[in-house]
Amino acid sequence: MKIFYTSKLGCPKTKDNKLVTEKLDDTNGFINNLKTNLKQTKKLLFITNRWQSITPADQPKDEVFNDYHYSNKEYANVVKECYALTGISFDEIIVVDCDYKGDFKQDLLTSDLIFIQGGHTPRGLKILKTLNFEEYIKDYQGILLLAGTSAKLPATKVLSTHHGNMQEYEIEQGLNLKNYSIRPYFDYCLKLKFNKKFKNRIKLLKSFSYNIDVYALGGNSYMIDDENNIKIFGNCYLLKNGKMKKICKENKTLFIKL
């Protein structure tokens, strides 16, 4: 199995609360790397971040991620269409949510690409654990793509914050697949150095890094774990034992032996 961790690469964009069907972003050679590592394109397995097919009206505000405007199947179909426009055409897509009636283990093991949707971290983790995902995935031989906040989930420890509120957070047990954590959407710059909210986020991440190493990926960065090596493409910081260090730059690549 190869794991692709991304922030926003590989995901459809939204504009004015509508999904946009267009080619995927190829920043830092993302598309070429994905095509090179994909063995076949017969089956795409899409696992939602919300179990209901649409967001219920009584959903807690903290768990809503701008998804009132589309159903799970609509989002998944746009994912499939965006990949097709990029030159990666899957024969079929299987959506795993409340309407799913298939054999999950069989569908997982026979998929060429598994797409885990980002969104509400505790909810996404709960869905995967309910599906027994962490056991079945150990025998998987394809590509696992973890987009946005879902990139946090394979770790032994998962940090969950509430829409950027640094005073409310949990450290949960993750899927126990990897002994490092990912922080997506980490676009650090000089201007943000004086931003109170961002400073608090860094403080929280540094504290969390005493539990587990954290790779903080920029919005257009991604990381590939092939079980023997980690390959980082684009801006990335490593937070370890309370310290933060930039380890990779835009348009650069870093290889780390596991």
mmCIF file of C-alpha atoms in Angstrom, residues 43 45 94 96 100-111 131 136:
data_model
loop_
_atom_site.group_PDB
_atom_site.id
_atom_site.type_symbol
_atom_site.label_atom_id
_atom_site.label_comp_id
_atom_site.label_asym_id
_atom_site.label_seq_id
_atom_site.Cartn_x
_atom_site.Cartn_y
_atom_site.Cartn_z
ATOM 1 C CA LYS A 43 -12.457 0.805 -9.052
ATOM 2 C CA LEU A 45 -13.739 3.557 -3.336
ATOM 3 C CA ILE A 94 -18.406 2.915 -4.871
ATOM 4 C CA VAL A 96 -19.549 4.186 1.370
ATOM 5 C CA TYR A 100 -23.959 1.348 1.168
ATOM 6 C CA LYS A 101 -25.016 -2.319 1.094
ATOM 7 C CA GLY A 102 -21.882 -4.042 -0.176
ATOM 8 C CA ASP A 103 -19.124 -6.197 1.306
ATOM 9 C CA PHE A 104 -16.809 -3.502 2.651
ATOM 10 C CA LYS A 105 -13.736 -5.683 3.116
ATOM 11 C CA GLN A 106 -14.048 -7.090 -0.407
ATOM 12 C CA ASP A 107 -14.634 -3.676 -1.984
ATOM 13 C CA LEU A 108 -11.703 -2.190 -0.060
ATOM 14 C CA LEU A 109 -9.227 -4.909 -1.036
ATOM 15 C CA THR A 110 -10.231 -4.832 -4.724
ATOM 16 C CA SER A 111 -10.131 -1.033 -5.142
ATOM 17 C CA LEU A 131 -16.104 -0.056 9.349
ATOM 18 C CA TYR A 136 -8.796 -4.470 6.531
#
